[in-house]
Coordinates of C-alpha atoms in Angstrom, one line a residue:
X1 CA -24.0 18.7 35.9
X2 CA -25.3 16.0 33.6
X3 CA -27.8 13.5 33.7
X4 CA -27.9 10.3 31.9
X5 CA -30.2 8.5 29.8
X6 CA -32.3 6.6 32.4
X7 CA -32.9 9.7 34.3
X8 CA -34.3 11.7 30.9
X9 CA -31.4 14.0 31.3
X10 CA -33.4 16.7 33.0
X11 CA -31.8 20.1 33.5
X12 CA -32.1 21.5 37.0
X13 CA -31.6 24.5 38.5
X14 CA -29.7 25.5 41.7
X15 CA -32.1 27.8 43.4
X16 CA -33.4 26.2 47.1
X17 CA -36.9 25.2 46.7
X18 CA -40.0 26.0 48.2
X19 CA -41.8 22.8 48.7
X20 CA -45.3 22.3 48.3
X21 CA -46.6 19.4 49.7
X22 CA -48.9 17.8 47.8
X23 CA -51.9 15.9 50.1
X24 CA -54.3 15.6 47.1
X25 CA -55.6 18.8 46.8
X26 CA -57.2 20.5 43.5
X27 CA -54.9 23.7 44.0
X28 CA -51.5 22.0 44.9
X29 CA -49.9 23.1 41.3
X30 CA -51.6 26.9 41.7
X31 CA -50.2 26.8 45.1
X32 CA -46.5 26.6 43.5
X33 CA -47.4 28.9 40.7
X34 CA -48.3 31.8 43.0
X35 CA -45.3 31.0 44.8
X36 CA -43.5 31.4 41.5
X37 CA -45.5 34.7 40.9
X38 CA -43.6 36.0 43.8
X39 CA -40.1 35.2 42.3
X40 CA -39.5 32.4 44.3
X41 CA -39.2 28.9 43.1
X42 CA -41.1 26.2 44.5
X43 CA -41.7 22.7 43.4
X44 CA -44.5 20.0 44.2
X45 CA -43.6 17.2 46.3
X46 CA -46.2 14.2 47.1
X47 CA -47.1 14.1 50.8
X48 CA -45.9 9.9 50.5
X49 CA -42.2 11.4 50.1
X50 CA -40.5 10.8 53.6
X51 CA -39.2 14.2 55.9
X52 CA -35.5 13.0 55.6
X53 CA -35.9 13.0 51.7
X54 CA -36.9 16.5 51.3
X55 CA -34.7 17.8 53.7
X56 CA -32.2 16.4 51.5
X57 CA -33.7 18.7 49.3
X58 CA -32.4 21.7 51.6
X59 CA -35.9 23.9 51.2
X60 CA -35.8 27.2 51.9
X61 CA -39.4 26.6 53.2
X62 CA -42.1 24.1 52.7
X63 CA -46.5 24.4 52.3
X64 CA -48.6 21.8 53.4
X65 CA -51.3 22.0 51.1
X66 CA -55.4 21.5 51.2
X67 CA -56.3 18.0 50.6
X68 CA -60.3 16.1 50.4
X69 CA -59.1 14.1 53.4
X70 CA -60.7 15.0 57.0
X71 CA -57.5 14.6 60.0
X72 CA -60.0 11.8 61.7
X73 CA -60.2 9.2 58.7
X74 CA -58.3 6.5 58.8
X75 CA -55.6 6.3 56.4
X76 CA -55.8 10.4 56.5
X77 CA -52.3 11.6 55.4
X78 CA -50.3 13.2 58.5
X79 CA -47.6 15.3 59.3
X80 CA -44.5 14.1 60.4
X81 CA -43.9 15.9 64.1
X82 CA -40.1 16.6 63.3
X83 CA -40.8 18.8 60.5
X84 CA -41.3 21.4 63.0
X85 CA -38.7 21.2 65.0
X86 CA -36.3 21.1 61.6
X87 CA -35.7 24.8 61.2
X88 CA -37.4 25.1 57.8
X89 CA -40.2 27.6 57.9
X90 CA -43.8 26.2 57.2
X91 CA -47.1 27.1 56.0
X92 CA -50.2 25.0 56.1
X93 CA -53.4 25.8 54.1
X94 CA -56.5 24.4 54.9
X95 CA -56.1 20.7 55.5
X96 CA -52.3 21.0 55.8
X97 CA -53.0 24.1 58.5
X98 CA -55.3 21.3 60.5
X99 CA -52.9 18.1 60.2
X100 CA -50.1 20.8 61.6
X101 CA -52.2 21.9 64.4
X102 CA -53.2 17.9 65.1
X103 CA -49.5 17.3 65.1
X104 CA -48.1 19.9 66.9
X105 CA -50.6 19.4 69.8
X106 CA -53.5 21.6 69.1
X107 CA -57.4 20.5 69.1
X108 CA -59.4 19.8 65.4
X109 CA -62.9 18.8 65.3
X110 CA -65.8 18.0 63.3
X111 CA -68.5 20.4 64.4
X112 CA -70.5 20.1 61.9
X113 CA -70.4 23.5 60.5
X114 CA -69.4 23.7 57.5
X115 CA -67.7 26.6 55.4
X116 CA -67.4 26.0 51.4
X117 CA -66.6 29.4 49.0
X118 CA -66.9 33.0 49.6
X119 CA -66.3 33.4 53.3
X120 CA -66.2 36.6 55.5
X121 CA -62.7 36.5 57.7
X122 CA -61.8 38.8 60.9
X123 CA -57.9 39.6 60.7
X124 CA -57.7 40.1 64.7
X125 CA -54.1 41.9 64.6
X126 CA -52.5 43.8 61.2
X127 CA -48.6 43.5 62.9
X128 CA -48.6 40.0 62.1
X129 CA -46.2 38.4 59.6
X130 CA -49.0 36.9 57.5
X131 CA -51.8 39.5 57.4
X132 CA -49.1 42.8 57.7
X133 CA -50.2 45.5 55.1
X134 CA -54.0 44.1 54.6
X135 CA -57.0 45.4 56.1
X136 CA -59.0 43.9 59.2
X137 CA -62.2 42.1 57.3
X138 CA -61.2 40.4 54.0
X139 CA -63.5 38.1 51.8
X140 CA -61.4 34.3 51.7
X141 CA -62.3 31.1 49.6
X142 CA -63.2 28.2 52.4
X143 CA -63.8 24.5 51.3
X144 CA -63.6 22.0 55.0
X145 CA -66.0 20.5 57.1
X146 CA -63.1 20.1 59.8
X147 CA -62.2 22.8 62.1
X148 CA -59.4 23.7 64.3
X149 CA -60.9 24.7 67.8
X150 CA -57.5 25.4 69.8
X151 CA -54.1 26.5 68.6
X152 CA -51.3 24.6 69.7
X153 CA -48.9 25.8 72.5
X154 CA -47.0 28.8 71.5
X155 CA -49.2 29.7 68.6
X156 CA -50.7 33.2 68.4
X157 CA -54.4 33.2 66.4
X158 CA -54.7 35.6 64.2
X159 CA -57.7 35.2 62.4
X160 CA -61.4 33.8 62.7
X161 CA -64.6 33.5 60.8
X162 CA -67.8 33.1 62.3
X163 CA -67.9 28.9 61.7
X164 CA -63.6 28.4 62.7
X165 CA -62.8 30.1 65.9
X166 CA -58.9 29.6 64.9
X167 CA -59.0 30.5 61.2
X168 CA -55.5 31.3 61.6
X169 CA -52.5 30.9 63.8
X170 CA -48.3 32.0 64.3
X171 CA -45.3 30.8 65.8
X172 CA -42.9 33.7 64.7
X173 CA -40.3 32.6 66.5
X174 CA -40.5 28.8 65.1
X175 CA -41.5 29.9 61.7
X176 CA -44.4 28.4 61.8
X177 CA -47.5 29.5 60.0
X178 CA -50.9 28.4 58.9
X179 CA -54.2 29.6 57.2
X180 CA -57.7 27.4 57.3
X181 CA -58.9 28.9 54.2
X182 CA -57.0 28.9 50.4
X183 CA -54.8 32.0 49.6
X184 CA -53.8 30.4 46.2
X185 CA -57.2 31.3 44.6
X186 CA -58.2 34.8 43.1
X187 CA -61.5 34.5 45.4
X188 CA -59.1 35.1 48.4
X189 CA -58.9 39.1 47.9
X190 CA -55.4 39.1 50.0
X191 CA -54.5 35.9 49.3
X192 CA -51.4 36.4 47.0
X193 CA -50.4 38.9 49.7
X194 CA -50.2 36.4 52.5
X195 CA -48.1 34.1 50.3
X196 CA -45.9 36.3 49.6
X197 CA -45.7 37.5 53.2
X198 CA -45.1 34.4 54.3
X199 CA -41.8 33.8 51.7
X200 CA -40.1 37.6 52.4
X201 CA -41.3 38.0 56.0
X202 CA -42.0 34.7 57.1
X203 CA -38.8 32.6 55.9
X204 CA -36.9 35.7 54.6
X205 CA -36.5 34.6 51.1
X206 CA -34.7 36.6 48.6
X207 CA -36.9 36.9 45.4
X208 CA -34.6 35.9 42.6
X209 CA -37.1 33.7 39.9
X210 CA -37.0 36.0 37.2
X211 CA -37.0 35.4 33.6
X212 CA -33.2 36.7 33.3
X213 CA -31.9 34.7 36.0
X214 CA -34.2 31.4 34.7
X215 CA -33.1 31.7 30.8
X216 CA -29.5 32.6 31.9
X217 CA -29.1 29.7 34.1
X218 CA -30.9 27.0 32.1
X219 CA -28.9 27.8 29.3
X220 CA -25.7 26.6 30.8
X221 CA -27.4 23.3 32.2
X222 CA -28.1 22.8 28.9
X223 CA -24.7 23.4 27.7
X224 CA -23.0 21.3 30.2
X225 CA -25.6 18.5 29.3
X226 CA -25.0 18.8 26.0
X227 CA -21.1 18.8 25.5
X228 CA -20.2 18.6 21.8
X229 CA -22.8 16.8 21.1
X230 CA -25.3 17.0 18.5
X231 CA -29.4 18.0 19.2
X232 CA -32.3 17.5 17.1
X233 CA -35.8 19.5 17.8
X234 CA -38.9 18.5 16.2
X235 CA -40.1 22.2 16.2
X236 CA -44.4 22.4 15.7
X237 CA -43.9 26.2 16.2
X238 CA -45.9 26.7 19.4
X239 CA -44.6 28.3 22.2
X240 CA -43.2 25.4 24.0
X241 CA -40.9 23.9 21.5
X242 CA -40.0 27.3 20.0
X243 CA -38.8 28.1 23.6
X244 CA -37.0 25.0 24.0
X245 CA -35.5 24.9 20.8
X246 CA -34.2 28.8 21.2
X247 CA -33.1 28.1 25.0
X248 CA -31.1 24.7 23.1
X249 CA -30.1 27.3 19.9
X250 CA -28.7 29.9 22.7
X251 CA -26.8 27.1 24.8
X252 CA -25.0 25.4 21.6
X253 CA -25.6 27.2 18.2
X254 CA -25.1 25.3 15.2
X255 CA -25.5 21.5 17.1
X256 CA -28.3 22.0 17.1
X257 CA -31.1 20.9 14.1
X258 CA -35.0 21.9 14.1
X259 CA -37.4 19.7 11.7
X260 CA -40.3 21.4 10.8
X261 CA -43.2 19.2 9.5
X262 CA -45.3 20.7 7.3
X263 CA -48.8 18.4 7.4
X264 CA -51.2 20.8 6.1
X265 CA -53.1 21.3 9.1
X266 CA -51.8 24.5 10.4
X267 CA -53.5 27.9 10.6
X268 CA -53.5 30.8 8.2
X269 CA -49.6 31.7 7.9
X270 CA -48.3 29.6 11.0
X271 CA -46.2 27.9 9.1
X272 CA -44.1 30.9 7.2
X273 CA -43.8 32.3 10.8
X274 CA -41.8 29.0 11.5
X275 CA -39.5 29.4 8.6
X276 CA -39.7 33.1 8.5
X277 CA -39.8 34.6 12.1
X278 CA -38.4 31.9 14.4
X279 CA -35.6 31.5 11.9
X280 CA -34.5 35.2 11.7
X281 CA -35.0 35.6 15.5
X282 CA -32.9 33.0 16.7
X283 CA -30.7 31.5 13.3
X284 CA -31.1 28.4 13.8
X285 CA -30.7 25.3 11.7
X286 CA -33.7 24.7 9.8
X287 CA -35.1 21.1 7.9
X288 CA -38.8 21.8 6.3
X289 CA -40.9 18.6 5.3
X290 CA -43.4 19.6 3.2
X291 CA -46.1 16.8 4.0
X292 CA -48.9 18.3 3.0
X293 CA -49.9 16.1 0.0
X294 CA -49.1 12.6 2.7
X295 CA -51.4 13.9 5.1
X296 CA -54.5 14.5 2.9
X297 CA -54.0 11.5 1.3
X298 CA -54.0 9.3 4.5
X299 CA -56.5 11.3 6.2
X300 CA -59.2 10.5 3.0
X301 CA -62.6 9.3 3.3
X302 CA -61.8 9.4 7.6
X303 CA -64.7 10.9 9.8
X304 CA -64.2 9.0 13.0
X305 CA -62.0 11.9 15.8
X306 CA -60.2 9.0 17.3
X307 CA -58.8 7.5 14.0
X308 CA -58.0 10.8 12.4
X309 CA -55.6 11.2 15.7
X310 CA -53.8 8.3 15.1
X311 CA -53.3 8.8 11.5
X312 CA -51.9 11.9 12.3
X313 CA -49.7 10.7 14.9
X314 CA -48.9 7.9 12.8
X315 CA -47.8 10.1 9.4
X316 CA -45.9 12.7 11.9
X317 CA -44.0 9.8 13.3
X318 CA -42.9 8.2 9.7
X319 CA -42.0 11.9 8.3
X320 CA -40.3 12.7 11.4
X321 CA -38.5 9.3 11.6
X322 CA -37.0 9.7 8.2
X323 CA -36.1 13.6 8.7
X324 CA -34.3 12.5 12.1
X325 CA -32.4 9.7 9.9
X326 CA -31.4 11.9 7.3
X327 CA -30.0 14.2 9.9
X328 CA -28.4 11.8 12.4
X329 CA -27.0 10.6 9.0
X330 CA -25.5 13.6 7.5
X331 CA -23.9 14.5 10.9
X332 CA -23.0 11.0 11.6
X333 CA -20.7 11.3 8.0
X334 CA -19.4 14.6 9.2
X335 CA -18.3 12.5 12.0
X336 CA -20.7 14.5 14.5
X337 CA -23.1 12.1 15.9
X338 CA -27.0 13.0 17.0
X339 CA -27.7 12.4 20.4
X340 CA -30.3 14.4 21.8
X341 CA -33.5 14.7 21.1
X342 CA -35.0 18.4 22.5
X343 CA -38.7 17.9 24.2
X344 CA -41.1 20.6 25.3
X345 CA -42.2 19.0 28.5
X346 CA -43.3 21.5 31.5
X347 CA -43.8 21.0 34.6
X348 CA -47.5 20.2 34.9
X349 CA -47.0 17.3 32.7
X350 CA -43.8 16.1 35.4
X351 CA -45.9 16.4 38.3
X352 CA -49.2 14.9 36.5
X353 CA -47.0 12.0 35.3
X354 CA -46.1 11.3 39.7
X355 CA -42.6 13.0 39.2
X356 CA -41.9 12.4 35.6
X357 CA -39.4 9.7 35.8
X358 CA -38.3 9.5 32.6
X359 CA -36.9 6.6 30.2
X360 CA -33.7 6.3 27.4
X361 CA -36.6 6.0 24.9
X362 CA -39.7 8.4 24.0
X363 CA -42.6 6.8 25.3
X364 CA -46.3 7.9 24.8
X365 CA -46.6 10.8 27.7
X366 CA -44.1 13.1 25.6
X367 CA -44.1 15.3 22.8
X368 CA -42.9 13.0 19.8
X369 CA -44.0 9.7 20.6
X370 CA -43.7 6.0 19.0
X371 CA -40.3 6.6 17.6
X372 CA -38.7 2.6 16.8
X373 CA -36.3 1.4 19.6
X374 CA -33.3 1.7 16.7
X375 CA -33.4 5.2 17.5
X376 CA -32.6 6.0 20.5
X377 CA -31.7 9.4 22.4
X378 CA -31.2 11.1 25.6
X379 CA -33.8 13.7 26.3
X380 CA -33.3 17.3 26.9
X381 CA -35.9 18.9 28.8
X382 CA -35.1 22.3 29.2
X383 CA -38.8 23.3 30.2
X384 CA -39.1 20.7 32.4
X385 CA -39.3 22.8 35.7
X386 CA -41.6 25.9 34.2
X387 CA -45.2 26.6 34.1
X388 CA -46.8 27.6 30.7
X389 CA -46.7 31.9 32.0
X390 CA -42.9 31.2 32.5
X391 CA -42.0 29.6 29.5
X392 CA -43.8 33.0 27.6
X393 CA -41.5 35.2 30.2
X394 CA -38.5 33.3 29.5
X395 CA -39.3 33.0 25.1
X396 CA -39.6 37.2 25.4
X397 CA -36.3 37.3 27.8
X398 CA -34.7 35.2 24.8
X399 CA -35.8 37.6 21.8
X400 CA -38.2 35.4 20.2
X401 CA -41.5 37.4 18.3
X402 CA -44.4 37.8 20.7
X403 CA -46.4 36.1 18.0
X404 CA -44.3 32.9 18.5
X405 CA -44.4 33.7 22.2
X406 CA -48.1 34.3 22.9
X407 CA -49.5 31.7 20.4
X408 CA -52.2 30.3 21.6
X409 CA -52.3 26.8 22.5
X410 CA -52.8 24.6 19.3
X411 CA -53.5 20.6 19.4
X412 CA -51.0 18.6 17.3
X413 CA -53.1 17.1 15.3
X414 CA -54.2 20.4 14.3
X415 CA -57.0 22.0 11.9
X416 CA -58.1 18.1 11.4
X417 CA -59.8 18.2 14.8
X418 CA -61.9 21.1 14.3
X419 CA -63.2 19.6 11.4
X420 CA -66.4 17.4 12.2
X421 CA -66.6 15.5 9.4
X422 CA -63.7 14.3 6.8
X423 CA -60.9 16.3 5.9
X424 CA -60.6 17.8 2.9
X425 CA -58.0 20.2 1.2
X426 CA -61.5 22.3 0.7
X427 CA -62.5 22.1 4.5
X428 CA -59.4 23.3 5.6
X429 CA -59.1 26.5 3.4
X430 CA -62.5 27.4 5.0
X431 CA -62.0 27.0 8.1
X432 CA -58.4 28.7 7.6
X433 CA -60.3 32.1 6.4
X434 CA -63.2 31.7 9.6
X435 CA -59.8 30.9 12.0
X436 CA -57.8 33.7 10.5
X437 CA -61.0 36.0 10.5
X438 CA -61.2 35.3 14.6
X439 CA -57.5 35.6 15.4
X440 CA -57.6 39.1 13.8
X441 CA -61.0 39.9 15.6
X442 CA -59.7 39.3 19.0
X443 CA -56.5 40.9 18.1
X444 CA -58.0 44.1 17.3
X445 CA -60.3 43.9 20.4
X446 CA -57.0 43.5 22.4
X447 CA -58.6 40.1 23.5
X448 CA -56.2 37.5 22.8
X449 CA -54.4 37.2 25.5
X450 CA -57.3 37.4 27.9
X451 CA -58.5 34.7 26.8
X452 CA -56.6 30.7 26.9
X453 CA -57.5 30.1 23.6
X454 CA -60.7 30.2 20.8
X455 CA -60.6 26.7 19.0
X456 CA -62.8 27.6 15.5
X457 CA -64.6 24.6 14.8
X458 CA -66.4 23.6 10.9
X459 CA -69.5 21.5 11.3
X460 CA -68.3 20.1 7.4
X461 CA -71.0 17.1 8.0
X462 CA -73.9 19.6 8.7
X463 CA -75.8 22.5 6.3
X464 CA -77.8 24.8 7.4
X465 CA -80.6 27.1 5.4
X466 CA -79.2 30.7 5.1
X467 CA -79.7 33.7 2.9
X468 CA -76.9 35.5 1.7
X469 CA -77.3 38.1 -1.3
X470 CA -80.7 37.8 -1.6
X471 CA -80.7 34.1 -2.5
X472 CA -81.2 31.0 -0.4
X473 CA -77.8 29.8 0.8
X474 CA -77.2 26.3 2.0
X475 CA -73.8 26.5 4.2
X476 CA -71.6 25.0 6.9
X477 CA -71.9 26.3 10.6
X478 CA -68.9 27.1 12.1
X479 CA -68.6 27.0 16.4
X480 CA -66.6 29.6 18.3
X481 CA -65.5 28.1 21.7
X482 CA -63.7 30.8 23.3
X483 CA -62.3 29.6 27.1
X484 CA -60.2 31.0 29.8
X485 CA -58.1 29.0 31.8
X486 CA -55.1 28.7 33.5
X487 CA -53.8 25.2 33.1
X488 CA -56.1 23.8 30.2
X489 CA -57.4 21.4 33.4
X490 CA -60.7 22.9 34.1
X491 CA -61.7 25.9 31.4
X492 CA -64.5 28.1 31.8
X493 CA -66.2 29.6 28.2
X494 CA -65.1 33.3 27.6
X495 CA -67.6 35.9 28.1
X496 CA -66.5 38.0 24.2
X497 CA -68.3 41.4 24.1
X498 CA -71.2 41.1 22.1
X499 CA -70.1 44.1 19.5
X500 CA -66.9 41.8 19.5
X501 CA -68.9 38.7 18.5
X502 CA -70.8 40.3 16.4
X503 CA -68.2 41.8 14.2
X504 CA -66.8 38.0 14.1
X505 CA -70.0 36.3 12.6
X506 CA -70.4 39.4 9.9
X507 CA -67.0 39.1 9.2
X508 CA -67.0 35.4 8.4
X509 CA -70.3 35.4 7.0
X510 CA -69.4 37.5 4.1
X511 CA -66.0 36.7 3.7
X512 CA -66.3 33.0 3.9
X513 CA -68.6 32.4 1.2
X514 CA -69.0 28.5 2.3
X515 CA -70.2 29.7 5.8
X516 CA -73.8 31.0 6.4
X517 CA -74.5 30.3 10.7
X518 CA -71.7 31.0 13.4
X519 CA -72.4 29.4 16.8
X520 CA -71.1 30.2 20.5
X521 CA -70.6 27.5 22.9
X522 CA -70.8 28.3 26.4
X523 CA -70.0 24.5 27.8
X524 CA -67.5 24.8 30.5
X525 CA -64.9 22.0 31.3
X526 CA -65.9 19.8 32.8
X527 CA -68.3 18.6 31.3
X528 CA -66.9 19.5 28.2
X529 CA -63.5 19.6 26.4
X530 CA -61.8 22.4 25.1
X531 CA -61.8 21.0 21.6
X532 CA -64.5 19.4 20.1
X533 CA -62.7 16.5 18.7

């Protein structure tokens, strides 16, 4: 296979997809990660996309998803009829369960009862192919005001609530199947059950998305894409383009360059794991720019969030641009041209972006951004088609050190965003120690990975009365904002153990001599962001 320039030479896999059909709900992405969870890939479709184009796509089944819409509005999205006469088997969930009933002949009203959150359901019959293996009464997540009152000819119900006399309904012997209330969310206490009873039992899938079979396979795409060719991989050392680059590295060894650009504003020893770590676990071609002198100077005297972004983007793109020139140069004279460019893009940014159509040059939406049109490359985009959990499955599958692996996620611009104030070489060494101090904390407390990530943030602009050795201290305040989350979308603050939290401020307060005052913040997002900056 191979895919040219105006397409962003994506690499695809061959596996049949599941096809979630996307009718503007909240939960369409989690939807497909769940399926995932139960090794069977799936992909989001929008519910604009016509029947005869996805069943080009030959799915091995397809989910109609929830959606804000009710059946009755006009303009409400709607089902195509011959879907269900297609042979493909079929879930709806919530609003997709009551556009299937509308279409297939069954009765939906507005009764005016409503059923949002926690919601007590009555499985009426265990033998089913849905509900086989779960218990009778189960606690489900509900969110409609529309209800479907009769099931359509041929359907069985299987399940009600005290509000939806049809909370569920089955056509075994069509393959068709659908739910009123959300399965994909951990509030439904069967719900990843049903999902995965409707894939095995329902459409008789074979469950075959598994780290091996995912690194194996996208490493040949990548070396049929590829060819002879040269790569270059501007490697930050997070877990997505240490992934990429190693999946890249594995496909076609020595083509392939990494530039790593040093600009001061990393973490305690991030960037001798780069050279160190990533280096010894995957051998690949390495090119350090030590920046770190550039970037202080440019970032001077500048308080303002917004402009310290750009001038970091700005300086990354110069040093990066001349790195890429050197290398595109020295290969070019070893008659070995450079023409692709590696990117860490996943799969929530493709469907965020309405598909992910991409372009011969980098635009804005990807990784490394405002490179001049005089260089040009072909993208390859060997993420492109995994969620963040996968990417960690597949990085472990290819050997790389869980450090690199389960890094948390890190902005680009760095340390100079959780600095409120100007950055200076003298901020950034304390809030290095109060990071490094927190990273070790939650470590030890076997935390880190329960958690999406704890941004340490230096209030440089702001002092705060302390005492500290018996004499008035007059320090910085630094603000933990620990957050779970699955997607970085919506984030909800981490509840630490107070002993654990404790520890943390002692910690910091006597190591970090500049620090007298450490801060929670318990803002969830929305209506905050996950960094403060």
């Amino acid at each position: 296979m191979s895919q040219s320039a105006q397409t962003g030479a994506a690499v695809e896999l061959q596996a049949r997809p599941v096809l979630v059909v996307d009718f503007g709900a909240q939960y369409a992405q989690l939807i497909a990660r769940r399926v995932r969870e139960a090794a069977v890939y799936s992909e989001v479709v929008p519910h604009t996309m016509p029947l005869a184009q996805m069943l080009q796509r030959d799915p091995a089944a397809i989910i109609l998803s929830g959606g804000p819409s009710s059946v009755y509005e006009a303009g409400a999205p709607r089902v195509d009829p011959a879907l269900f006469s297609a042979g493909v088997p079929v879930l709806g969930i919530c609003y997709g369960f009551q556009a299937m009933a509308l279409a297939l002949g069954g009765e939906v009203a507005n009764t005016g009862r409503r059923e949002y959150g926690g919601t007590h359901a009555r499985v009426k019959a265990q033998d089913t192919t849905l509900f086989y293996g779960q218990t009778d009464e189960q606690s489900v997540w509900m969110s409609h005001g529309d209800s479907v009152q009769a099931a359509p000819p041929g359907f069985a119900v299987t399940a009600e609530t005290v509000g939806t006399p049809v909370a569920a309904f089955e056509d075994p012997q069509r393959r068709l199947y659908g739910l009123q209330w959300h399965p994909e969310v951990v509030q439904s206490t069967f719900g990843q059950r049903v999902i995965e009873n409707f894939l095995v039992r329902g459409a008789d899938l074979e469950r075959s998305w598994t780290p091996q079979n995912v690194a194996g396979e996208l490493v040949e795409r990548i070396r049929e894409q590829v060819g002879d060719a040269r790569v270059i991989c501007a490697l930050s050392g997070g877990v997505d383009s240490s992934v990429a680059a190693a999946l890249v590295q594995r496909a076609v060894g020595d083509q392939l360059t990494c530039v790593f650009v040093d600009h001061g504003l990393l973490r305690a020893g991030e960037a001798e794991q780069v050279e160190r770590d990533f280096v010894a676990a995957t051998g690949v071609d390495l090119v350090v720019v030590d920046a770190r002198a550039r970037f202080l100077d440019a970032l001077a005297g500048v308080s303002d969030p917004e402009a310290k972004r750009k001038i970091i983007g700005r300086e990354f793109i110069r040093v990066f641009e001349q790195a890429a020139r050197d290398v595109v140069g020295h290969a070019a004279q070893d008659g070995h041209p450079v023409r692709f460019l590696v990117q860490g893009t996943l799969y929530p940014d493709v469907v965020e972006s309405g598909g992910g159509e991409g372009a011969a040059n980098i635009k804005s939406h990807h990784n490394v951004a405002g490179l001049p049109d005089d260089l040009q490359f072909e993208l390859v985009e060997p993420l492109r088609l995994l969620f963040k959990d996968e990417v960690r499955a597949v990085g472990l599958e290819l050997g790389l050190p869980e450090a690199i692996v389960w890094r948390q996620p890190f902005p680009g611009p760095g340390l100079g965003i959780r600095i409120v104030g100007a950055v200076t070489a003298e901020r950034l060494t304390i809030l290095r120690a109060a990071d490094a101090i927190v990273r070790d904390e939650l470590s030890a407390a076997g935390l880190d990975r329960q958690i999406w990530q704890c941004p340490v943030v230096l209030l440089a602009d702001v002092r705060s009365v302390g005492v500290q050795g018996d004499e008035r201290s007059y320090g910085h305040p630094v603000v933990l904002r620990p957050v779970t989350s699955e997607d970085a979308m919506t984030a909800d603050w981490a509840r630490l153990p107070y002993e654990v939290l404790e520890q943390i401020s002692t910690r910091i307060t006597n190591e970090v001599r500049e620090v007298n005052r450490v801060v929670l913040d318990v803002t969830s997002k929305p209506p905050g962001t996950i960094e403060w900056e």
